[in-house]
CSV table of C-alpha atoms in Angstrom, one decimal:
chain,number,residue,atom,x,y,z
A,1,LYS,CA,125.2,117.1,141.9
A,2,ASN,CA,122.5,119.8,141.6
A,3,GLN,CA,124.2,123.1,140.1
A,4,VAL,CA,122.6,126.6,138.7
A,5,GLU,CA,125.6,128.2,136.7
A,6,GLN,CA,124.7,131.7,135.2
A,7,SER,CA,126.3,133.7,132.4
A,8,PRO,CA,127.9,136.0,132.2
A,9,GLN,CA,129.0,136.5,135.3
A,10,SER,CA,128.7,140.4,134.9
A,11,LEU,CA,127.6,143.3,132.2
A,12,ILE,CA,127.5,146.6,131.4
A,13,ILE,CA,125.1,148.1,129.3
A,14,LEU,CA,124.2,151.7,128.9
A,15,GLU,CA,120.7,153.0,129.8
A,16,GLY,CA,117.8,152.4,127.9
A,17,LYS,CA,118.8,149.4,126.6
A,18,ASN,CA,117.8,145.7,126.8
A,19,CYS,CA,120.1,142.8,128.2
A,20,THR,CA,119.2,139.1,128.7
A,21,LEU,CA,121.1,136.5,131.3
A,22,GLN,CA,121.0,133.1,131.5
A,23,CYS,CA,121.0,130.5,134.0
A,24,ASN,CA,121.4,126.6,133.2
A,25,TYR,CA,121.0,123.8,135.6
A,26,THR,CA,121.3,120.4,136.7
A,27,VAL,CA,118.5,119.8,139.5
A,28,SER,CA,116.7,117.0,140.3
A,29,PRO,CA,114.1,116.3,141.1
A,30,PHE,CA,112.8,120.0,139.0
A,31,SER,CA,110.3,122.2,141.4
A,32,ASN,CA,110.5,125.4,140.3
A,33,LEU,CA,113.0,127.9,139.4
A,34,ARG,CA,113.3,131.8,140.7
A,35,TRP,CA,115.0,135.1,140.0
A,36,TYR,CA,115.8,137.3,142.4
A,37,LYS,CA,117.7,141.2,142.2
A,38,GLN,CA,120.1,141.9,144.9
A,39,ASP,CA,120.7,145.4,145.5
A,40,THR,CA,124.4,146.3,147.2
A,41,GLY,CA,124.5,145.5,150.5
A,42,ARG,CA,120.5,144.3,150.8
A,43,GLY,CA,118.9,140.8,150.7
A,44,PRO,CA,117.6,139.4,147.6
A,45,VAL,CA,113.9,140.4,146.4
A,46,SER,CA,112.2,138.2,144.3
A,47,LEU,CA,111.0,138.9,141.0
A,48,THR,CA,109.7,135.4,139.5
A,49,ILE,CA,108.6,132.0,140.1
A,50,MET,CA,107.9,129.1,137.7
A,51,THR,CA,107.0,126.1,137.8
A,52,PHE,CA,107.2,122.8,134.7
A,53,SER,CA,104.5,123.0,132.7
A,54,GLU,CA,105.8,127.6,132.6
A,55,ASN,CA,107.8,128.3,129.8
A,56,THR,CA,107.7,132.4,130.1
A,57,LYS,CA,106.7,135.0,133.1
A,58,SER,CA,106.8,138.8,133.3
A,59,ASN,CA,107.2,141.4,136.0
A,60,GLY,CA,107.4,144.5,134.5
A,61,ARG,CA,110.3,145.2,132.5
A,62,TYR,CA,111.5,141.4,133.5
A,63,THR,CA,110.6,138.7,131.4
A,64,ALA,CA,112.0,135.4,132.3
A,65,THR,CA,111.8,132.2,130.5
A,66,LEU,CA,112.3,128.7,130.8
A,67,ASP,CA,112.8,125.5,128.8
A,68,ALA,CA,112.6,122.1,131.1
A,69,ASP,CA,113.6,119.9,128.0
A,70,THR,CA,116.8,122.0,128.1
A,71,LYS,CA,116.5,123.1,132.1
A,72,GLN,CA,118.1,126.5,131.0
A,73,SER,CA,116.2,129.9,131.4
A,74,SER,CA,117.0,133.5,130.6
A,75,LEU,CA,115.7,136.9,132.3
A,76,HIS,CA,115.2,139.6,129.7
A,77,ILE,CA,115.5,143.0,131.3
A,78,THR,CA,114.0,145.8,128.8
A,79,ALA,CA,114.8,149.5,128.6
A,80,SER,CA,117.4,149.3,131.3
A,81,GLN,CA,116.9,151.8,133.8
A,82,LEU,CA,119.9,152.9,136.5
A,83,SER,CA,117.8,151.3,139.6
A,84,ASP,CA,118.7,147.7,137.0
A,85,SER,CA,122.1,148.0,138.8
A,86,ALA,CA,122.5,144.9,141.1
A,87,SER,CA,123.4,141.5,141.5
A,88,TYR,CA,120.7,138.6,139.4
A,89,ILE,CA,120.8,135.4,141.1
A,90,CYS,CA,118.5,132.4,139.6
A,91,VAL,CA,117.4,129.8,142.1
A,92,VAL,CA,116.1,126.4,141.1
A,93,SER,CA,113.9,124.4,143.9
A,94,ALA,CA,114.6,120.9,144.4
A,95,ASN,CA,111.7,118.4,145.5
A,96,ARG,CA,113.3,116.7,148.2
A,97,GLY,CA,110.8,115.5,150.2
A,98,GLY,CA,109.9,116.3,153.6
A,99,ALA,CA,108.9,119.3,155.2
A,100,THR,CA,110.2,122.1,152.6
A,101,ASN,CA,112.1,122.2,149.1
A,102,LYS,CA,115.8,122.8,149.0
A,103,LEU,CA,117.0,126.0,147.5
A,104,ILE,CA,120.2,125.7,145.0
A,105,PHE,CA,121.2,129.2,143.9
A,106,GLY,CA,123.3,130.3,141.6
A,107,THR,CA,126.6,133.1,141.9
A,108,GLY,CA,124.7,135.3,140.1
A,109,THR,CA,125.0,138.0,137.8
A,110,LEU,CA,126.1,141.5,138.2
A,111,LEU,CA,124.3,144.2,135.8
A,112,ALA,CA,125.7,147.2,135.9
A,113,VAL,CA,123.6,150.5,133.8
A,114,GLN,CA,125.7,153.4,132.9
A,115,PRO,CA,124.0,156.4,132.0
B,1,ASP,CA,104.2,143.0,152.5
B,2,VAL,CA,106.1,140.6,154.2
B,3,LYS,CA,108.7,141.6,156.7
B,4,VAL,CA,111.6,139.6,157.6
B,5,THR,CA,113.5,141.8,160.0
B,6,GLN,CA,117.2,141.0,160.9
B,7,SER,CA,118.8,142.7,164.0
B,8,SER,CA,121.8,143.8,163.0
B,9,ARG,CA,122.8,145.3,159.4
B,10,TYR,CA,126.6,145.3,160.4
B,11,LEU,CA,128.5,143.4,163.2
B,12,VAL,CA,132.4,143.2,164.0
B,13,LYS,CA,133.9,140.4,166.3
B,14,ARG,CA,136.4,139.4,168.3
B,15,THR,CA,137.6,135.5,167.4
B,16,GLY,CA,136.7,133.4,169.8
B,17,GLU,CA,133.3,135.4,170.6
B,18,LYS,CA,130.0,134.0,170.9
B,19,VAL,CA,127.9,135.5,168.1
B,20,PHE,CA,124.2,136.0,168.1
B,21,LEU,CA,122.5,137.1,164.5
B,22,GLU,CA,118.6,137.2,164.9
B,23,CYS,CA,116.1,137.2,162.6
B,24,VAL,CA,112.0,138.2,163.2
B,25,GLN,CA,109.5,137.6,160.2
B,26,ASP,CA,105.9,138.9,160.7
B,27,MET,CA,103.9,136.5,158.5
B,28,ASP,CA,103.8,133.3,160.9
B,29,HIS,CA,105.8,131.4,157.4
B,30,GLU,CA,106.8,127.5,158.9
B,31,ASN,CA,109.9,127.8,157.0
B,32,MET,CA,112.5,129.9,158.3
B,33,PHE,CA,116.5,129.8,157.2
B,34,TRP,CA,120.1,131.0,157.6
B,35,TYR,CA,122.5,131.1,154.6
B,36,ARG,CA,125.5,133.1,154.1
B,37,GLN,CA,126.6,134.6,150.9
B,38,ASP,CA,130.3,135.0,149.5
B,39,PRO,CA,131.7,136.3,146.5
B,40,GLY,CA,131.5,134.1,143.9
B,41,LEU,CA,130.2,131.0,145.9
B,42,GLY,CA,126.4,132.5,145.6
B,43,LEU,CA,124.6,132.0,149.3
B,44,ARG,CA,124.8,128.6,150.8
B,45,LEU,CA,122.5,127.1,153.2
B,46,ILE,CA,123.6,126.9,157.1
B,47,TYR,CA,120.7,125.7,158.7
B,48,PHE,CA,116.9,125.4,158.2
B,49,SER,CA,114.0,124.9,160.2
B,50,TYR,CA,110.3,123.9,159.6
B,51,ASP,CA,108.7,124.0,162.3
B,52,VAL,CA,109.3,126.0,166.2
B,53,LYS,CA,112.4,123.5,168.0
B,54,MET,CA,112.5,122.1,165.0
B,55,LYS,CA,116.2,122.1,162.9
B,56,GLU,CA,117.7,120.7,160.1
B,57,LYS,CA,121.7,120.8,158.9
B,58,GLY,CA,121.6,122.8,156.2
B,59,ASP,CA,125.2,122.8,153.4
B,60,ILE,CA,127.4,124.3,155.6
B,61,PRO,CA,126.9,123.9,159.4
B,62,GLU,CA,130.0,123.7,161.5
B,63,GLY,CA,130.6,126.5,163.6
B,64,TYR,CA,126.7,127.3,163.7
B,65,SER,CA,124.2,126.4,165.4
B,66,VAL,CA,120.6,127.9,165.8
B,67,SER,CA,117.5,128.2,168.1
B,68,ARG,CA,113.4,128.4,166.9
B,69,GLU,CA,112.1,128.5,170.3
B,70,LYS,CA,108.9,131.1,168.7
B,71,LYS,CA,107.7,130.3,164.9
B,72,GLU,CA,108.3,134.2,164.6
B,73,ARG,CA,112.3,134.5,165.3
B,74,PHE,CA,114.9,131.8,163.9
B,75,SER,CA,118.4,132.7,165.7
B,76,LEU,CA,122.1,131.8,164.1
B,77,ILE,CA,124.9,131.6,167.0
B,78,LEU,CA,128.5,130.9,165.9
B,79,GLU,CA,130.1,129.5,169.0
B,80,SER,CA,133.1,130.6,168.5
B,81,ALA,CA,133.7,133.0,166.2
B,82,SER,CA,136.4,132.8,163.6
B,83,THR,CA,137.9,134.9,161.2
B,84,ASN,CA,136.9,132.5,158.2
B,85,GLN,CA,133.2,132.9,159.6
B,86,THR,CA,133.5,137.1,158.2
B,87,SER,CA,130.7,137.1,155.2
B,88,MET,CA,127.4,138.7,154.6
B,89,TYR,CA,124.8,136.3,156.6
B,90,LEU,CA,120.9,136.4,155.2
B,91,CYS,CA,117.6,135.4,156.7
B,92,ALA,CA,114.4,133.7,154.8
B,93,SER,CA,111.2,132.6,155.6
B,94,THR,CA,108.9,130.7,153.3
B,95,PRO,CA,105.0,130.1,154.2
B,96,GLY,CA,105.5,126.5,152.2
B,97,ARG,CA,107.6,124.5,150.1
B,98,TYR,CA,106.2,126.0,146.6
B,99,THR,CA,106.3,129.5,147.5
B,100,GLU,CA,109.1,132.0,147.4
B,101,ALA,CA,111.6,132.6,149.9
B,102,PHE,CA,111.4,136.6,151.5
B,103,PHE,CA,115.1,138.0,152.4
B,104,GLY,CA,116.3,140.0,155.1
B,105,GLN,CA,118.4,142.9,154.3
B,106,GLY,CA,121.5,140.7,155.6
B,107,THR,CA,123.8,141.3,158.2
B,108,ARG,CA,127.9,142.2,157.2
B,109,LEU,CA,129.8,139.9,159.9
B,110,THR,CA,133.4,140.9,160.1
B,111,VAL,CA,135.6,138.8,162.8
B,112,VAL,CA,138.6,140.5,163.7
């Protein structure tokens, strides 16, 4: 069964600190892995997208890593800001053939950055 | 910038009503999706469309239908709203299989 599991479920950190969010997946056949940020009451916004051959990708203070052998990904946030408070969702795309891939969503990690 | 616009941010409907949720994208994307998001369950795919008048069921299509008469517009229809359809509904579009998905701002639907 295709699954995406994220940890921790929630996290509270102080402004300026770093943190790392984890994503483990069992999705086959794998196409790509995406990290999204979702502010409360808003739609998700893409942070990074990585294919099988990429093992790290950065977007400003966000750095995603991918280990396709162990089927693990992490999202590292550096020098956190209050605006980083959001839910972070790991999404794995399965190559299903046909017109479009199937996206399998994790349940997200809720991050709260406190002053 | 790609824009995906959902017609309502908040909606309150009565049990048994027919409900229409509209989604419009302005970037000529082929693929459009409807998801619902519930606490602890993540996003679950209801229906998707890869072309005008083409649709496929997602993981939880029961109680829903969709319409895609024009490329830019994808509508989700709740034939007879029930309280268990109270949820956040998210529309998304992508230009192809290997690209990121762009989401609308979401519609918070409450069925009373």
